Each structure stands twice: as structure tokens, then as C-alpha cells.
């Protein structure tokens, strides 16, 4: 069991498969990209599956989310999903992706055992998409989402970040579009995880701003804490239902007290929190011949030291050295 000193139990594992990405989102990385991890530093397919096996069979993990960077860039992704779906007990398996490449892989991923996807899409306007991502791939993302829905990777959840002066007027349009296409929309506050360390709290689009904008067109009814559980998203019923919209307010409404997540980076480091500045190495132990029992013990020790909160409201808060692309979302 992945228990911490505050009584929280981690049952949700986020696994980064690569730090590479084929977009250059302004809130994530610079236009020229980053210095990617060297291939020998990355966990192999076998190592990923083994660590997921340890997490599921020995540590009580019930859900596995594959992330990146962009996980669709991982050549062995379908095989990794298939092998993890064969574990007993079988974990729920999902994927967070930018959607590029999903059109050609959705059916194979579903057949391998993937249950659903989260797709990042911040705008309905191709020209704004190009400004935000520095790539002309808007149509590819839309086709990827449609392919995921057709393949049965549902519910397809859409993650959107609103940025001042770029897409901060699009919240109602995004919600109307998501409802039309039977997608579940979740807005995410911009977090201090950009490689440039240019994030500033002043001027960011907050959860309050997003809800105020949505209410100009829709009636929102809170779903309630009982329904939320450990989910990072607060959800509202839209116009009486059945559609819902979520807001992940990591900055202005932290939800650390109910966090049930543990994170594994693409180079085999355990992270207890997105905003943590410390990591615990499992790759070294694994490659040195550690048994499953020893790997589990090391993972338990790492999670026992999880802090009470992200500390984002503390004046002494320091942004993590590693950006979102290296950490995994």
C-alpha cells in the first residue's frame, strides 16, 4: 500500500513514457524544444511493465494513466498497454495525449486494452492553435478525438488551458462544442511547470474567471463533493444535465488533501507530487537486480514522505526544476 504520513493512499499511477513532444505549447516549453533524455536513461518497455506490475500486484494501484511528453511518440505503446491490461487484478488504463497520431492508433489501443483518453485542446480556432502550440496540427487533433470516440475510448475527456490574450474568450464556445460532440470538457488552470519558468500568478486565468465566463451562456449546478471523491476536477452539471464540465484549479483551489496519485517519470523516478522538487530512483535499483519486493519497499518509502500539500500558496514556493514534459501530467 502506498500510504503517506497524512493518511492518503495512492491508488492512481501516472506513468510518463517519454519527455518528447511534437508540439511546443507556450505554457510548457520553448519554441526550440528541450534537451531530451538520452535513450539509455529511459525505462525500457519491459522495465515499465515490470514497475506497473509491482504497483498493481503489490501496492494497490487500481488505475494507470500513461502520459508524456507525448505518449503516442513511444514506439512500444500498444504493446505496453496490452501487457498492462493483462495484469491481475486488471487496472483501469487511460492515456493523456495531444491527439496527434490518435487517428491512426485509436483502434489498436482500444484492442490492446486502453479504456479511455484525455486529449489536450485549448482552442477551436486553427490560427490560435498555431500561436499556442507553434504547429499547424489543429485538424489532426480533431480527427484524433473523433477516432478515439469511434473506437470506444470513452468518455473522451478534453483538457483546455486558457491563456490571457490568446483563448481566454473561448470557454463558452469550447463547452458548447464539447457537448455537441459528446466530449467531457475540463478546464485546467495554468500551472508553474513551464520549462522557461515564466509562469506568473498575476494575470493567469483562474477557475473563478472560467466559471464567470461559462455562466454568461450556461446554468451551472455544482455536482457536489460526494461525487468528486479524489478527482482533481470540480464538476458542474450544465443546464440541468446530462452534460458536465470540470475545472481543475490546482493553483487557486488546491485539492492536495484528497490526492491519491503517485507518479513515475520516463527515466524511472518516483514523484509524490507534480510540484515536488525531490525524486526517488527506482531505475537504478531495478537495473541493479532488485527484487519486486525491494522495488515495492522503495516505492512505499518514497510515498511515505509525501508532503501535506504542493505549497503553491507559500511565499517560499519554488517551481520544480523539471518541466511538465519531463514529469508527466
Short mmCIF file of C-alpha atoms in Angstrom, two decimals:
data_model
loop_
_atom_site.label_atom_id
_atom_site.label_comp_id
_atom_site.label_asym_id
_atom_site.label_seq_id
_atom_site.Cartn_x
_atom_site.Cartn_y
_atom_site.Cartn_z
CA UNK A 1 0.00 0.00 0.00
CA UNK A 2 1.30 3.45 -0.93
CA UNK A 3 0.40 5.25 2.28
CA UNK A 4 1.73 8.64 3.38
CA UNK A 5 2.01 10.18 6.83
CA UNK A 6 -1.23 12.13 6.31
CA UNK A 7 -3.30 9.01 5.76
CA UNK A 8 -3.66 9.33 1.99
CA UNK A 9 -3.39 6.15 -0.07
CA UNK A 10 -2.14 6.35 -3.66
CA UNK A 11 -4.13 4.09 -5.98
CA UNK A 12 -3.71 6.12 -9.20
CA UNK A 13 -0.37 5.79 -11.05
CA UNK A 14 0.70 8.28 -13.71
CA UNK A 15 3.48 6.89 -15.94
CA UNK A 16 5.42 9.16 -18.29
CA UNK A 17 6.55 7.19 -21.34
CA UNK A 18 8.71 9.90 -22.91
CA UNK A 19 9.69 13.52 -22.36
CA UNK A 20 9.50 14.22 -26.10
CA UNK A 21 6.61 16.08 -27.70
CA UNK A 22 5.63 17.10 -31.23
CA UNK A 23 4.06 20.38 -30.10
CA UNK A 24 5.69 23.41 -28.48
CA UNK A 25 2.91 24.78 -26.29
CA UNK A 26 3.78 28.21 -24.95
CA UNK A 27 2.86 27.24 -21.38
CA UNK A 28 5.07 24.13 -21.48
CA UNK A 29 8.29 24.57 -23.42
CA UNK A 30 10.26 27.00 -25.59
CA UNK A 31 9.89 27.05 -29.37
CA UNK A 32 13.27 25.38 -29.89
CA UNK A 33 12.29 22.47 -27.65
CA UNK A 34 14.35 20.99 -24.83
CA UNK A 35 17.32 18.72 -24.28
CA UNK A 36 15.59 15.36 -24.39
CA UNK A 37 16.51 12.45 -22.18
CA UNK A 38 19.09 10.10 -23.69
CA UNK A 39 17.67 6.72 -24.75
CA UNK A 40 19.72 4.73 -22.19
CA UNK A 41 18.21 6.87 -19.43
CA UNK A 42 14.64 5.96 -20.42
CA UNK A 43 12.91 2.95 -18.95
CA UNK A 44 12.59 0.15 -21.48
CA UNK A 45 9.21 -1.35 -22.31
CA UNK A 46 9.97 -4.34 -20.09
CA UNK A 47 11.01 -2.08 -17.21
CA UNK A 48 7.82 -0.02 -17.47
CA UNK A 49 5.65 -3.13 -17.45
CA UNK A 50 7.54 -4.58 -14.51
CA UNK A 51 7.14 -1.43 -12.41
CA UNK A 52 3.45 -1.23 -13.28
CA UNK A 53 3.18 -4.91 -12.28
CA UNK A 54 4.78 -4.12 -8.91
CA UNK A 55 2.42 -1.17 -8.41
CA UNK A 56 -0.72 -3.15 -9.29
CA UNK A 57 0.01 -6.52 -7.67
CA UNK A 58 1.90 -5.38 -4.55
CA UNK A 59 0.99 -1.77 -3.85
CA UNK A 60 -2.75 -1.50 -4.50
CA UNK A 61 -2.69 0.68 -7.63
CA UNK A 62 -6.03 0.45 -9.40
CA UNK A 63 -5.67 2.94 -12.25
CA UNK A 64 -2.77 3.58 -14.62
CA UNK A 65 -2.55 6.69 -16.78
CA UNK A 66 0.13 6.86 -19.48
CA UNK A 67 1.41 10.37 -20.12
CA UNK A 68 4.41 12.22 -21.52
CA UNK A 69 5.66 14.40 -23.13
CA UNK A 70 3.53 12.86 -25.83
CA UNK A 71 2.98 9.14 -25.16
CA UNK A 72 1.93 8.41 -28.75
CA UNK A 73 5.58 9.03 -29.68
CA UNK A 74 6.55 5.91 -27.71
CA UNK A 75 7.10 3.14 -30.34
CA UNK A 76 6.11 0.32 -27.98
CA UNK A 77 2.96 1.97 -26.61
CA UNK A 78 0.41 -0.56 -27.89
CA UNK A 79 2.43 -3.46 -26.51
CA UNK A 80 2.87 -1.75 -23.14
CA UNK A 81 -0.88 -1.19 -22.89
CA UNK A 82 -1.63 -4.79 -23.87
CA UNK A 83 0.75 -6.22 -21.26
CA UNK A 84 -0.54 -3.96 -18.50
CA UNK A 85 -4.14 -4.79 -19.37
CA UNK A 86 -3.27 -8.48 -18.85
CA UNK A 87 -2.27 -7.92 -15.22
CA UNK A 88 -4.33 -9.41 -12.40
CA UNK A 89 -6.07 -7.56 -10.93
CA UNK A 90 -6.60 -5.60 -14.14
CA UNK A 91 -6.07 -1.86 -13.66
CA UNK A 92 -8.13 0.78 -15.43
CA UNK A 93 -5.90 2.16 -18.17
CA UNK A 94 -6.08 5.61 -19.74
CA UNK A 95 -3.90 7.91 -21.82
CA UNK A 96 -3.27 11.65 -21.84
CA UNK A 97 -2.33 12.83 -25.33
CA UNK A 98 -2.27 15.88 -27.59
CA UNK A 99 -4.24 13.81 -30.09
CA UNK A 100 -1.74 13.96 -32.93
CA UNK A 101 -1.41 10.40 -34.21
CA UNK A 102 -4.51 9.22 -32.38
CA UNK A 103 -6.44 8.85 -35.63
CA UNK A 104 -4.18 6.01 -36.74
CA UNK A 105 -3.70 4.35 -33.34
CA UNK A 106 -7.07 4.60 -31.57
CA UNK A 107 -8.43 1.24 -32.72
CA UNK A 108 -5.20 -0.61 -31.93
CA UNK A 109 -5.01 0.97 -28.49
CA UNK A 110 -8.60 0.03 -27.73
CA UNK A 111 -7.99 -3.54 -28.90
CA UNK A 112 -4.90 -3.68 -26.66
CA UNK A 113 -6.98 -2.77 -23.61
CA UNK A 114 -6.89 1.02 -23.32
CA UNK A 115 -10.11 2.18 -21.67
CA UNK A 116 -10.23 5.89 -22.48
CA UNK A 117 -8.25 9.01 -23.42
CA UNK A 118 -7.76 12.59 -22.29
CA UNK A 119 -6.94 14.90 -25.20
CA UNK A 120 -5.45 18.36 -24.83
CA UNK A 121 -7.16 21.03 -26.95
CA UNK A 122 -7.11 24.68 -25.91
CA UNK A 123 -8.90 26.36 -28.80
CA UNK A 124 -11.38 25.85 -31.62
CA UNK A 125 -9.56 28.36 -33.83
CA UNK A 126 -6.75 26.92 -36.00
CA UNK A 127 -4.84 30.20 -36.05
CA UNK A 128 -4.89 30.41 -32.25
CA UNK A 129 -3.85 26.76 -32.04
CA UNK A 130 -0.82 27.57 -34.18
CA UNK A 131 0.11 30.52 -31.96
CA UNK A 132 -0.23 28.45 -28.80
CA UNK A 133 1.48 25.26 -30.00
CA UNK A 134 3.72 26.66 -32.78
CA UNK A 135 2.45 23.91 -35.07
CA UNK A 136 -0.28 23.63 -37.75
CA UNK A 137 -1.88 20.45 -36.40
CA UNK A 138 -5.34 21.57 -35.26
CA UNK A 139 -7.21 19.40 -37.77
CA UNK A 140 -5.13 16.37 -36.78
CA UNK A 141 -6.19 16.75 -33.15
CA UNK A 142 -9.87 17.00 -34.08
CA UNK A 143 -9.64 13.87 -36.24
CA UNK A 144 -7.82 12.05 -33.47
CA UNK A 145 -10.55 12.83 -30.97
CA UNK A 146 -13.25 11.66 -33.37
CA UNK A 147 -11.31 8.44 -33.98
CA UNK A 148 -10.99 7.83 -30.25
CA UNK A 149 -14.72 8.23 -29.75
CA UNK A 150 -15.48 5.94 -32.72
CA UNK A 151 -13.08 3.31 -31.35
CA UNK A 152 -14.82 3.27 -27.98
CA UNK A 153 -12.16 5.08 -25.94
CA UNK A 154 -14.84 6.87 -23.99
CA UNK A 155 -15.57 9.10 -22.31
CA UNK A 156 -13.19 11.25 -24.35
CA UNK A 157 -12.12 13.99 -21.97
CA UNK A 158 -10.84 17.29 -23.33
CA UNK A 159 -8.29 19.28 -21.31
CA UNK A 160 -8.14 23.01 -22.02
CA UNK A 161 -5.85 25.71 -20.65
CA UNK A 162 -6.92 29.32 -21.11
CA UNK A 163 -4.24 31.94 -21.64
CA UNK A 164 -4.65 35.74 -21.43
CA UNK A 165 -4.88 37.42 -24.81
CA UNK A 166 -4.97 34.13 -26.72
CA UNK A 167 -8.02 32.00 -25.97
CA UNK A 168 -9.41 33.48 -22.75
CA UNK A 169 -12.71 34.29 -24.53
CA UNK A 170 -13.35 30.72 -25.71
CA UNK A 171 -14.68 28.97 -22.61
CA UNK A 172 -18.39 29.06 -23.62
CA UNK A 173 -17.64 28.07 -27.22
CA UNK A 174 -15.46 25.17 -26.10
CA UNK A 175 -18.18 23.89 -23.79
CA UNK A 176 -20.90 24.15 -26.47
CA UNK A 177 -18.66 22.30 -28.93
CA UNK A 178 -17.77 19.59 -26.40
CA UNK A 179 -21.43 18.95 -25.60
CA UNK A 180 -22.28 18.76 -29.29
CA UNK A 181 -19.63 16.09 -29.84
CA UNK A 182 -20.27 14.18 -26.58
CA UNK A 183 -16.88 15.03 -25.11
CA UNK A 184 -16.33 15.86 -21.44
CA UNK A 185 -14.57 19.21 -21.10
CA UNK A 186 -12.23 20.08 -18.25
CA UNK A 187 -10.51 23.43 -17.91
CA UNK A 188 -7.12 23.39 -16.19
CA UNK A 189 -5.56 26.41 -14.57
CA UNK A 190 -2.13 27.17 -15.97
CA UNK A 191 0.42 25.69 -13.57
CA UNK A 192 4.04 26.67 -12.78
CA UNK A 193 5.52 23.78 -14.74
CA UNK A 194 6.82 25.54 -17.85
CA UNK A 195 10.43 24.94 -18.88
CA UNK A 196 11.00 28.69 -19.22
CA UNK A 197 9.91 29.36 -15.62
CA UNK A 198 7.91 32.27 -16.97
CA UNK A 199 4.67 31.46 -15.12
CA UNK A 200 3.19 34.30 -13.12
CA UNK A 201 0.20 34.03 -10.86
CA UNK A 202 -0.86 37.61 -11.54
CA UNK A 203 -2.84 37.69 -14.75
CA UNK A 204 -3.48 33.95 -15.05
CA UNK A 205 -6.99 32.79 -15.92
CA UNK A 206 -8.41 31.38 -12.69
CA UNK A 207 -11.21 28.93 -12.00
CA UNK A 208 -13.34 31.87 -10.94
CA UNK A 209 -12.73 33.59 -14.27
CA UNK A 210 -13.63 30.44 -16.18
CA UNK A 211 -16.88 29.87 -14.29
CA UNK A 212 -17.89 33.51 -14.68
CA UNK A 213 -17.39 33.23 -18.42
CA UNK A 214 -19.31 29.96 -18.70
CA UNK A 215 -22.24 31.38 -16.76
CA UNK A 216 -22.79 34.04 -19.41
CA UNK A 217 -24.27 31.24 -21.54
CA UNK A 218 -24.98 28.24 -19.32
CA UNK A 219 -26.56 27.40 -15.99
CA UNK A 220 -24.07 25.50 -13.84
CA UNK A 221 -25.08 23.40 -10.85
CA UNK A 222 -22.32 22.05 -8.58
CA UNK A 223 -22.09 18.27 -8.69
CA UNK A 224 -21.01 18.06 -5.06
CA UNK A 225 -18.09 16.75 -3.06
CA UNK A 226 -19.61 13.28 -2.66
CA UNK A 227 -19.46 12.82 -6.43
CA UNK A 228 -15.97 14.30 -6.73
CA UNK A 229 -14.09 11.90 -4.45
CA UNK A 230 -10.36 12.15 -5.16
CA UNK A 231 -10.81 13.59 -8.66
CA UNK A 232 -8.81 16.78 -9.27
CA UNK A 233 -11.72 18.27 -11.19
CA UNK A 234 -14.62 20.08 -9.58
CA UNK A 235 -17.59 19.37 -11.83
CA UNK A 236 -20.79 21.21 -12.65
CA UNK A 237 -23.98 19.93 -14.29
CA UNK A 238 -24.68 22.05 -17.37
CA UNK A 239 -28.23 23.33 -17.96
CA UNK A 240 -29.71 20.58 -15.82
CA UNK A 241 -27.78 17.75 -17.46
CA UNK A 242 -26.77 15.31 -18.68
CA UNK A 243 -23.59 17.15 -19.70
CA UNK A 244 -20.96 18.17 -17.18
CA UNK A 245 -17.96 20.47 -17.20
CA UNK A 246 -14.96 20.28 -14.90
CA UNK A 247 -12.40 22.75 -13.62
CA UNK A 248 -9.03 21.67 -12.24
CA UNK A 249 -7.94 24.57 -10.05
CA UNK A 250 -4.50 23.39 -8.95
CA UNK A 251 -3.43 26.95 -8.16
CA UNK A 252 -6.43 28.72 -6.64
CA UNK A 253 -8.31 25.74 -5.14
CA UNK A 254 -5.71 23.07 -4.29
CA UNK A 255 -7.08 19.57 -3.67
CA UNK A 256 -4.00 18.04 -2.05
CA UNK A 257 -5.92 16.64 0.92
CA UNK A 258 -7.68 14.08 -1.30
CA UNK A 259 -4.76 13.30 -3.63
CA UNK A 260 -4.43 9.60 -4.48
CA UNK A 261 -1.67 9.84 -7.10
CA UNK A 262 1.85 8.53 -7.44
CA UNK A 263 3.99 9.38 -10.45
CA UNK A 264 6.72 7.60 -12.40
CA UNK A 265 8.89 9.61 -14.77
CA UNK A 266 10.16 8.32 -18.10
CA UNK A 267 13.59 7.79 -16.54
CA UNK A 268 12.26 5.78 -13.61
CA UNK A 269 11.93 8.31 -10.81
CA UNK A 270 9.06 8.28 -8.31
CA UNK A 271 7.46 11.66 -7.78
CA UNK A 272 4.97 12.20 -4.98
CA UNK A 273 3.53 15.41 -6.48
CA UNK A 274 3.61 17.39 -9.72
CA UNK A 275 5.25 20.24 -7.82
CA UNK A 276 7.74 18.13 -5.86
CA UNK A 277 11.42 19.07 -6.04
CA UNK A 278 12.59 15.65 -4.88
CA UNK A 279 12.52 12.29 -6.65
CA UNK A 280 13.28 8.70 -5.64
CA UNK A 281 15.17 6.48 -8.07
CA UNK A 282 13.66 3.11 -8.99
CA UNK A 283 15.52 2.68 -12.28
CA UNK A 284 18.88 2.25 -10.57
CA UNK A 285 17.55 -0.37 -8.17
CA UNK A 286 15.74 -2.19 -10.96
CA UNK A 287 18.86 -2.34 -13.14
CA UNK A 288 20.96 -3.44 -10.16
CA UNK A 289 18.82 -6.54 -9.82
CA UNK A 290 16.36 -5.54 -7.09
CA UNK A 291 13.52 -7.97 -6.47
CA UNK A 292 9.88 -6.95 -6.85
CA UNK A 293 9.62 -6.89 -3.06
CA UNK A 294 12.57 -4.49 -2.80
CA UNK A 295 11.17 -2.22 -5.55
CA UNK A 296 7.84 -2.14 -3.73
CA UNK A 297 9.55 -1.27 -0.45
CA UNK A 298 11.48 1.59 -2.04
CA UNK A 299 8.26 2.91 -3.60
CA UNK A 300 6.49 2.76 -0.25
CA UNK A 301 9.31 4.69 1.43
CA UNK A 302 9.17 7.36 -1.27
CA UNK A 303 5.43 7.87 -0.88
CA UNK A 304 5.59 7.85 2.92
CA UNK A 305 7.48 11.13 2.67
CA UNK A 306 4.82 12.90 0.59
CA UNK A 307 4.22 16.43 1.81
CA UNK A 308 0.86 17.71 3.02
CA UNK A 309 0.41 19.96 0.01
CA UNK A 310 2.02 21.40 -3.08
CA UNK A 311 2.87 24.60 -1.22
CA UNK A 312 1.93 26.71 -4.19
CA UNK A 313 0.44 29.39 -1.91
CA UNK A 314 3.53 29.54 0.28
CA UNK A 315 5.77 32.58 -0.34
CA UNK A 316 8.75 30.21 -0.33
CA UNK A 317 7.33 28.08 -3.18
CA UNK A 318 9.92 27.27 -5.83
CA UNK A 319 8.95 25.87 -9.19
CA UNK A 320 10.27 22.34 -9.91
CA UNK A 321 13.44 22.20 -11.99
CA UNK A 322 11.95 19.65 -14.35
CA UNK A 323 9.14 20.86 -16.67
CA UNK A 324 5.82 19.17 -17.25
CA UNK A 325 7.14 17.31 -20.29
CA UNK A 326 9.72 15.51 -18.14
CA UNK A 327 7.48 14.96 -15.12
CA UNK A 328 4.41 13.61 -16.88
CA UNK A 329 0.98 15.20 -16.44
#
